[in-house]
PDB file of C-alpha atoms in Angstrom:
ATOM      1  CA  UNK A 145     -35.222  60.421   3.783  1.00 34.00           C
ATOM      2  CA  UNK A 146     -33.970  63.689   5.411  1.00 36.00           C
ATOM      3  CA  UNK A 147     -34.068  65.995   2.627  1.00 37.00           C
ATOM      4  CA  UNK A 148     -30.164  66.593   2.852  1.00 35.00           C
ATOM      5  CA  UNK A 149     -29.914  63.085   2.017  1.00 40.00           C
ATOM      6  CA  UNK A 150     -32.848  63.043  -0.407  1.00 34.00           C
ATOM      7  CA  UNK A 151     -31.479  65.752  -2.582  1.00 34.00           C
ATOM      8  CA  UNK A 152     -28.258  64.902  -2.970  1.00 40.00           C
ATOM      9  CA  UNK A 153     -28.667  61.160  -3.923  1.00 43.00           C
ATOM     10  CA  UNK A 154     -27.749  60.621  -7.593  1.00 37.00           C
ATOM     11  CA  UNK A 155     -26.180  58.855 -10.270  1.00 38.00           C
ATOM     12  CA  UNK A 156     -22.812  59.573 -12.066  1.00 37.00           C
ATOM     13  CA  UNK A 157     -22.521  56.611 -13.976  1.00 38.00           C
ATOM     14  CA  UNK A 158     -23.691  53.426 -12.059  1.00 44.00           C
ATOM     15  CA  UNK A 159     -22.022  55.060  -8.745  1.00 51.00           C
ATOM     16  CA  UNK A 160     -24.008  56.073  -5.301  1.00 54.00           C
ATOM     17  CA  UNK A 161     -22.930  59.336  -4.760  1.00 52.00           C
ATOM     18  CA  UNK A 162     -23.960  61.380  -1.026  1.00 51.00           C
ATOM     19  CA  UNK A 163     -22.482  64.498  -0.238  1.00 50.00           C
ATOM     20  CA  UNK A 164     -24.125  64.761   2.910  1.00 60.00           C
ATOM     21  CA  UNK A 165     -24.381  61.059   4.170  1.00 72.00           C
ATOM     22  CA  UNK A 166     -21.623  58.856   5.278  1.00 83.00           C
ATOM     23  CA  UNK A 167     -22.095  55.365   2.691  1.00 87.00           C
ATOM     24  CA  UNK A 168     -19.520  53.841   5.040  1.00 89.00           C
ATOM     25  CA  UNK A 169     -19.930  54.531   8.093  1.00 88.00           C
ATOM     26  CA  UNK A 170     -23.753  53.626   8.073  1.00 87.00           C
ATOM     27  CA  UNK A 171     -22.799  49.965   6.490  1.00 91.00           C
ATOM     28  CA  UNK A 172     -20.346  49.920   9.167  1.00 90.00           C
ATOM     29  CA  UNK A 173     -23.125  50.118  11.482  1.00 86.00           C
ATOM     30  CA  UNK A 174     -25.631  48.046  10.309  1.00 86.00           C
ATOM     31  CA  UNK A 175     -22.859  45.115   9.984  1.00 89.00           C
ATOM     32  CA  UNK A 176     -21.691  45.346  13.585  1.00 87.00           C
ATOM     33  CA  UNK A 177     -25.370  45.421  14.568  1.00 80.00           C
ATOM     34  CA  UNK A 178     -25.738  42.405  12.634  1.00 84.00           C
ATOM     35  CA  UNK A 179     -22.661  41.283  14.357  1.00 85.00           C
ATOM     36  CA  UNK A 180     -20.880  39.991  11.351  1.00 89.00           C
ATOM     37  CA  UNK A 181     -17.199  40.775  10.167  1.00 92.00           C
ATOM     38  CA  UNK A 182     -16.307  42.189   6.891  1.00 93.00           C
ATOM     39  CA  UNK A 183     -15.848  38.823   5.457  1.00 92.00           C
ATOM     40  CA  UNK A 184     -19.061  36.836   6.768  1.00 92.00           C
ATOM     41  CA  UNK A 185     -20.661  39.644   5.069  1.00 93.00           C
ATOM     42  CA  UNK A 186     -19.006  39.689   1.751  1.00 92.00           C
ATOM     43  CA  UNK A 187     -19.857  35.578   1.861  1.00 92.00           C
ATOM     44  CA  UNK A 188     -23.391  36.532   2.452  1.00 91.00           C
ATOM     45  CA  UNK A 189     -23.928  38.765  -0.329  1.00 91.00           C
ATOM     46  CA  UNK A 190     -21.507  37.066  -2.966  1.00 91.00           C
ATOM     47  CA  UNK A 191     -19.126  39.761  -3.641  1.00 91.00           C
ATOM     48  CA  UNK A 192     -14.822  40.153  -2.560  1.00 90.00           C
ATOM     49  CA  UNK A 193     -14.104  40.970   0.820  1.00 86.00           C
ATOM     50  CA  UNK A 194     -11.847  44.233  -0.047  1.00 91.00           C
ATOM     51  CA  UNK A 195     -15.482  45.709  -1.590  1.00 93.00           C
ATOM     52  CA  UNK A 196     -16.992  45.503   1.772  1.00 94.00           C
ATOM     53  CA  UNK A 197     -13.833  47.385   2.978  1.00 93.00           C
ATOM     54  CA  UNK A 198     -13.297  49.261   0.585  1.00 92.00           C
ATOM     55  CA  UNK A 199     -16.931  51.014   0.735  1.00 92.00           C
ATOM     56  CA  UNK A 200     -16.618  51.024   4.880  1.00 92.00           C
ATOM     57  CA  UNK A 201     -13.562  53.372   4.881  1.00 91.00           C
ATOM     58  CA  UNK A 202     -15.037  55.201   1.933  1.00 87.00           C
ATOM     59  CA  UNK A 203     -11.950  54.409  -0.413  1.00 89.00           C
ATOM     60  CA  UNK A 204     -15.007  53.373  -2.907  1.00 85.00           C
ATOM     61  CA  UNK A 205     -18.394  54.634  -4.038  1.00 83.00           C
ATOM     62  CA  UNK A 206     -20.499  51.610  -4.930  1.00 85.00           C
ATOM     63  CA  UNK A 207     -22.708  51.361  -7.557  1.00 83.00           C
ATOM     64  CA  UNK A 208     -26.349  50.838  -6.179  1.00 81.00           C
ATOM     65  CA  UNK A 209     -26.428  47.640  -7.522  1.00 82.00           C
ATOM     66  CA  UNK A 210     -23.461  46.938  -5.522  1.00 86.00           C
ATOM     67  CA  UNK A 211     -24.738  48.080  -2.450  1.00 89.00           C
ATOM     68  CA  UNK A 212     -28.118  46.259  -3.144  1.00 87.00           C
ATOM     69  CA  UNK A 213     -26.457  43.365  -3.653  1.00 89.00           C
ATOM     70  CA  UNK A 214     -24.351  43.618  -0.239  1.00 92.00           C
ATOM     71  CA  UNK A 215     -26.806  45.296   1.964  1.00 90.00           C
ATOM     72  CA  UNK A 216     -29.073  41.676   0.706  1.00 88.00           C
ATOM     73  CA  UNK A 217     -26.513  39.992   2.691  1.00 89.00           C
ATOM     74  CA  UNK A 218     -27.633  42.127   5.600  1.00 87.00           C
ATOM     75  CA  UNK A 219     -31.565  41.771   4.755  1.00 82.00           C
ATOM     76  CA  UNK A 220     -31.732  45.365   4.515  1.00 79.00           C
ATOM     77  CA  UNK A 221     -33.353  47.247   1.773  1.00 78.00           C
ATOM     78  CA  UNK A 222     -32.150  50.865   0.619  1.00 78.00           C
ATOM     79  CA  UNK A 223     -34.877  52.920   2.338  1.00 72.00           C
ATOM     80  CA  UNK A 224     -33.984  51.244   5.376  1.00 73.00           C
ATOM     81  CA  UNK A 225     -30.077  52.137   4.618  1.00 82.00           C
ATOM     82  CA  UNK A 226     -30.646  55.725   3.936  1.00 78.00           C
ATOM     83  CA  UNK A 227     -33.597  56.085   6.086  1.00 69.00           C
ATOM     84  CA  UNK A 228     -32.951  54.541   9.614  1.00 59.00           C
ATOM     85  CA  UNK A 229     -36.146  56.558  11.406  1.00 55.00           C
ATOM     86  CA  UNK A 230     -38.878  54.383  11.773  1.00 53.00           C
ATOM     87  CA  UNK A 231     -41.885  54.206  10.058  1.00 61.00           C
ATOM     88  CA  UNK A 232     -45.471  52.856  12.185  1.00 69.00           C
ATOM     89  CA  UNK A 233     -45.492  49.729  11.485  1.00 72.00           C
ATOM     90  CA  UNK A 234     -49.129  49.953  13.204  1.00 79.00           C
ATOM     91  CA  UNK A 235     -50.798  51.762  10.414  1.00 85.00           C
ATOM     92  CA  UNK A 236     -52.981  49.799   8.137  1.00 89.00           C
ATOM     93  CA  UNK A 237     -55.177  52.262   5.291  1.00 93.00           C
ATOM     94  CA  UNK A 238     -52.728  54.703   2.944  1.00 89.00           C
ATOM     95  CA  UNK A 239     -54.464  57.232   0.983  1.00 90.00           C
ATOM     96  CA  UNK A 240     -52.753  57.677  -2.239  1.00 88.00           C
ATOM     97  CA  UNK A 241     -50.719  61.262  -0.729  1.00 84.00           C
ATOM     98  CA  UNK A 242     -49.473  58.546   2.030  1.00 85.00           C
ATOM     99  CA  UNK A 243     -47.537  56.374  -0.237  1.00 87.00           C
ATOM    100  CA  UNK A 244     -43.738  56.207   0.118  1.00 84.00           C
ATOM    101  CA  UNK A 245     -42.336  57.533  -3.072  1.00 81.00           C
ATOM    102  CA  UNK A 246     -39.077  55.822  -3.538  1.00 78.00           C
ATOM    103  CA  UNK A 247     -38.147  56.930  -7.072  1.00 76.00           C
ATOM    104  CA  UNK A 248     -35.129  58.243  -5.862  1.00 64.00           C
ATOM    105  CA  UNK A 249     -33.286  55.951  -4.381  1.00 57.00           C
ATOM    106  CA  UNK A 250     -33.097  53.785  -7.455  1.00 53.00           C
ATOM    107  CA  UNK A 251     -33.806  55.121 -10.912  1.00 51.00           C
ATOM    108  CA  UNK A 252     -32.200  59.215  -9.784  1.00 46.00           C
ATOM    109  CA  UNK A 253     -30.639  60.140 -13.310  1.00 39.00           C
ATOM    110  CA  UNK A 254     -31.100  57.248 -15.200  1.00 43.00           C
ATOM    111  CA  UNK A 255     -28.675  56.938 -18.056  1.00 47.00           C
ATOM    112  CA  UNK A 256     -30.363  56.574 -21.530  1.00 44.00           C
ATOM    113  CA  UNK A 257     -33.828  56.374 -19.719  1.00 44.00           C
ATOM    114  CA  UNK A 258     -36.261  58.732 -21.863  1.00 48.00           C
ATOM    115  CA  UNK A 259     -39.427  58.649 -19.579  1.00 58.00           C
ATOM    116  CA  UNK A 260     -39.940  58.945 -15.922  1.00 84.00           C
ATOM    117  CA  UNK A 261     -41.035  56.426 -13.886  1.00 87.00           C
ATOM    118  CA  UNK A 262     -42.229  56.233 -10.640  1.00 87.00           C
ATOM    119  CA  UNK A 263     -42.292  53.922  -7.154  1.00 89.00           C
ATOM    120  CA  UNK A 264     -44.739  54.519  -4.629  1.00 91.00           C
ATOM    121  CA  UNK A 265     -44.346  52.101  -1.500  1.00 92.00           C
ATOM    122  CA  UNK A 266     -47.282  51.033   0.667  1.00 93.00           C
ATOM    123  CA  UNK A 267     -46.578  51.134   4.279  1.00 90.00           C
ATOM    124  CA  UNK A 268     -43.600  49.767   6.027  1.00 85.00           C
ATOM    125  CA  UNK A 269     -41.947  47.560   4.264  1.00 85.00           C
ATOM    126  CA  UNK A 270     -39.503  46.426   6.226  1.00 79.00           C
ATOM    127  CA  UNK A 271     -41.218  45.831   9.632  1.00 80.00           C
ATOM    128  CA  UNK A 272     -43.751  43.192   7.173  1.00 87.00           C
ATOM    129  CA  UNK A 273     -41.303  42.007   5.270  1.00 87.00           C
ATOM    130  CA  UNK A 274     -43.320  42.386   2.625  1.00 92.00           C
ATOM    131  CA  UNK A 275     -42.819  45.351   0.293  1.00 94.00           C
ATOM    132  CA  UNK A 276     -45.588  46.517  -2.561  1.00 96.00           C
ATOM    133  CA  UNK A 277     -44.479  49.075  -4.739  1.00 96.00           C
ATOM    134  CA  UNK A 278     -47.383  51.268  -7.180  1.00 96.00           C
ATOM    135  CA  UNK A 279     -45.730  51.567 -10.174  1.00 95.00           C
ATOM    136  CA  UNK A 280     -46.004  53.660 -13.042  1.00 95.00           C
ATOM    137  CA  UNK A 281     -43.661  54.003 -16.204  1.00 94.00           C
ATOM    138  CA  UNK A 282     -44.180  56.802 -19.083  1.00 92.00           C
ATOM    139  CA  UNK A 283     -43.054  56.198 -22.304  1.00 93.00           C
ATOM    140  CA  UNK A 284     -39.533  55.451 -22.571  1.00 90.00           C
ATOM    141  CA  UNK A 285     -39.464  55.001 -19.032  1.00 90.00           C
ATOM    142  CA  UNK A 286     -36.535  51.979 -18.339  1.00 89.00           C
ATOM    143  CA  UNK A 287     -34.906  50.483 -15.291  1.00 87.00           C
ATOM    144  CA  UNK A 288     -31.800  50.300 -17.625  1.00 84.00           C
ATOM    145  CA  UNK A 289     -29.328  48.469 -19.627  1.00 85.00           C
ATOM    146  CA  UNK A 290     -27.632  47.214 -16.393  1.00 84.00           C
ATOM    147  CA  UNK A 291     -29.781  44.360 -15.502  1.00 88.00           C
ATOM    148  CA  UNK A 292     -31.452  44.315 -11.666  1.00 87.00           C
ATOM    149  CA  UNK A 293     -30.273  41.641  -9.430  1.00 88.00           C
ATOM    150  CA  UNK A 294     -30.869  41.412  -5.821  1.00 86.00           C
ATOM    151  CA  UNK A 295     -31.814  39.105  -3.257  1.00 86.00           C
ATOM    152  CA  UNK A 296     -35.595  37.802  -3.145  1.00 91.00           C
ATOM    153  CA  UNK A 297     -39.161  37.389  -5.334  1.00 96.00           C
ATOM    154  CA  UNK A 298     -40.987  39.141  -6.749  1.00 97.00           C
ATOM    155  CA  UNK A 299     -44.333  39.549  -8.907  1.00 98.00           C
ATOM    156  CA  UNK A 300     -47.048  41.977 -10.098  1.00 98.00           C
ATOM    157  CA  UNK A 301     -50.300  42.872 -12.347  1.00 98.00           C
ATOM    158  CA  UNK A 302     -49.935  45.668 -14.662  1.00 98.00           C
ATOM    159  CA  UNK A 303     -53.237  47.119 -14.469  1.00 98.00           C
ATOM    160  CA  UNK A 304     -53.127  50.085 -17.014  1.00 97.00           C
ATOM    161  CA  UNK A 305     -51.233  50.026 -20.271  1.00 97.00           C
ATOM    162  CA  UNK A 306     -48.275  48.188 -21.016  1.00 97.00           C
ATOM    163  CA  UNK A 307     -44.767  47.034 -19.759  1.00 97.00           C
ATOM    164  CA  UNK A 308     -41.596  45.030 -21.582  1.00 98.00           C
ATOM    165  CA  UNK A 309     -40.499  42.609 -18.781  1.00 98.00           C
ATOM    166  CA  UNK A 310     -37.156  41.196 -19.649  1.00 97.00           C
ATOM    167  CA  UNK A 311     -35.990  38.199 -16.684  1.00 98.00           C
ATOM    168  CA  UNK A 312     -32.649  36.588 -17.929  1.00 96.00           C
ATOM    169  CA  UNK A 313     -32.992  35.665 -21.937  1.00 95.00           C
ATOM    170  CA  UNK A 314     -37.080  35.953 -21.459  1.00 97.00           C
ATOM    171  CA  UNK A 315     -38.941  38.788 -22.565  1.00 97.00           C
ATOM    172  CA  UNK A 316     -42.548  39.789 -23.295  1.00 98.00           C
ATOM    173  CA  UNK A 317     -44.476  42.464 -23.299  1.00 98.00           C
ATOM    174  CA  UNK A 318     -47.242  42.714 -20.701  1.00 98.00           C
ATOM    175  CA  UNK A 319     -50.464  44.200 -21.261  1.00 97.00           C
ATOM    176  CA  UNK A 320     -53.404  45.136 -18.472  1.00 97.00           C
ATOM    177  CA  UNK A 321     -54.543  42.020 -16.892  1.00 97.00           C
ATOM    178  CA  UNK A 322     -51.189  40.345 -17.291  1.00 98.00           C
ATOM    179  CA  UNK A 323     -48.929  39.369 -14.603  1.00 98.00           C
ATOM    180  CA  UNK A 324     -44.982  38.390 -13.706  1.00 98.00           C
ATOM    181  CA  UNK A 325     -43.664  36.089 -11.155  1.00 98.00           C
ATOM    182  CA  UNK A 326     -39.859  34.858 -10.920  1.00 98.00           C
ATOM    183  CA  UNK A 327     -36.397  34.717  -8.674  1.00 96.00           C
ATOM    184  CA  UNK A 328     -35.084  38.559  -8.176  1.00 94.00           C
ATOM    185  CA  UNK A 329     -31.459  37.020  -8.113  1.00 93.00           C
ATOM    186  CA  UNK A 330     -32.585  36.305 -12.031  1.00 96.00           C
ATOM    187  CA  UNK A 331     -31.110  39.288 -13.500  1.00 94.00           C
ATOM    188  CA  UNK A 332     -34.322  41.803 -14.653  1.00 95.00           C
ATOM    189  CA  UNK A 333     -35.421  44.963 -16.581  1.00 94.00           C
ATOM    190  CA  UNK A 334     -38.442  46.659 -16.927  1.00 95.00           C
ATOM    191  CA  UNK A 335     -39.246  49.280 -19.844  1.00 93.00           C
ATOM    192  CA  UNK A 336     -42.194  51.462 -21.615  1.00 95.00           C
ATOM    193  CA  UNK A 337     -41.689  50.612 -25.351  1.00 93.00           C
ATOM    194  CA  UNK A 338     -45.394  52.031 -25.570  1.00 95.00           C
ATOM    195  CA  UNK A 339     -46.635  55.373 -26.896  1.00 94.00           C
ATOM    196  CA  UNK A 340     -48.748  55.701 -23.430  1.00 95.00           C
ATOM    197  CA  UNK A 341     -48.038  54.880 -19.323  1.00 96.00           C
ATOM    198  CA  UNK A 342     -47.938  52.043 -17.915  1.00 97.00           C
ATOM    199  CA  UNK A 343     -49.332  50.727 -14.324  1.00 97.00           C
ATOM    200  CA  UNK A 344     -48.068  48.097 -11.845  1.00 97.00           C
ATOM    201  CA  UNK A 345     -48.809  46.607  -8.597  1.00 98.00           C
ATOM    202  CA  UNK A 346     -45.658  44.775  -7.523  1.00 98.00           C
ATOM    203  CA  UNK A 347     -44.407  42.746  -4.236  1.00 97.00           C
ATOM    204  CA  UNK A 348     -41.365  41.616  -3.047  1.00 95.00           C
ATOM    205  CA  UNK A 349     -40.110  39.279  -0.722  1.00 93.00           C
ATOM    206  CA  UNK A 350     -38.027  40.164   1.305  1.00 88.00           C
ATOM    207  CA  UNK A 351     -38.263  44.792   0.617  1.00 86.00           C
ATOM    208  CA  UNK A 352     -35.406  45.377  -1.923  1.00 80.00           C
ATOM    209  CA  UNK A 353     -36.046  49.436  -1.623  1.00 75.00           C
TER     210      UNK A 353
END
């Protein structure tokens, strides 16, 4: 992400807030690329009609579950929405300083969270379809009280530590070695209730980020 962009992405509440990037007008774009009205959109993602409309003329600043959840009716994650450059799709080896950090596209200002976390993406998601994320959660770290959903699947091996996985009325805590699987529509949390990080290697099908 530009760093005009980058910087100014944050969290007042649950709401997306850019003072240098036009939410609208880029969802305008994407959807007339995609060639679909306002309201074969809104049926796509599962939300009213007047939200799509609402956020195009800017008249509304979406939460970014909201505009996960509606940009999933597009198949288009968030980096892809914030950051239409290109990536190369050709390269194949990442060194660990070549990971995408996404961190703040998602958890920027995190209400109640205590610990950082953070999102490190592999490659180009989007041109694979495939996105894996390196994950790592301090103590306290949490994805929040307002549960994830968005379009997809997703899975992944915490390798270091421990993580609280919550996926509709299931939860468990995970320890090294153990592993997650389910529906991403299934509303989700993740959270450090530990006294020490916590690793992940995670996928998702189709990129969410």
């Amino acid at each position: 992400m530009r760093r005009s962009a980058a910087t100014n992405l944050a969290r007042s509440g649950t709401e997306v807030r850019m003072a240098d990037f036009d939410v609208g007008a880029r969802l305008r774009q994407l959807r007339r690329a995609h060639n679909m009205s306002q309201r074969q959109l809104a049926e796509a993602a599962g939300v009213p009609h007047g939200q799509v409309s609402m956020i195009e003329t800017n008249k509304s600043s979406p939460s970014i579950a909201s505009l996960r959840k509606i940009l999933g009716g597009l198949g288009v994650g968030m980096v892809e929405f914030f950051e239409p450059e290109a990536l190369d799709a050709s390269k194949v080896f990442f060194t660990p300083s070549e990971l995408r950090d996404l961190t703040s596209r998602v958890y920027s200002e995190v209400k109640g969270a205590e610990g950082k976390m953070s999102l490190k993406q592999v490659g180009d998601a989007r041109s694979h379809g495939l996105q894996i994320l390196y994950e790592t959660y301090e103590p306290g770290a949490d994805t929040g009280e307002t549960m994830l959903e968005h379009v997809g699947h997703e899975g992944g091996v915490v390798v270091a530590g421990e993580i609280e996985v919550t996926v509709g009325e299931n939860t468990m805590i995970l320890k090294a070695g153990d592993s997650y699987l389910f529906n991403s529509q299934d509303p989700h949390r993740f959270r450090n209730v530990s006294d020490r990080p916590a690793t992940m290697i995670s996928a998702c099908v189709p990129p969410y980020l």
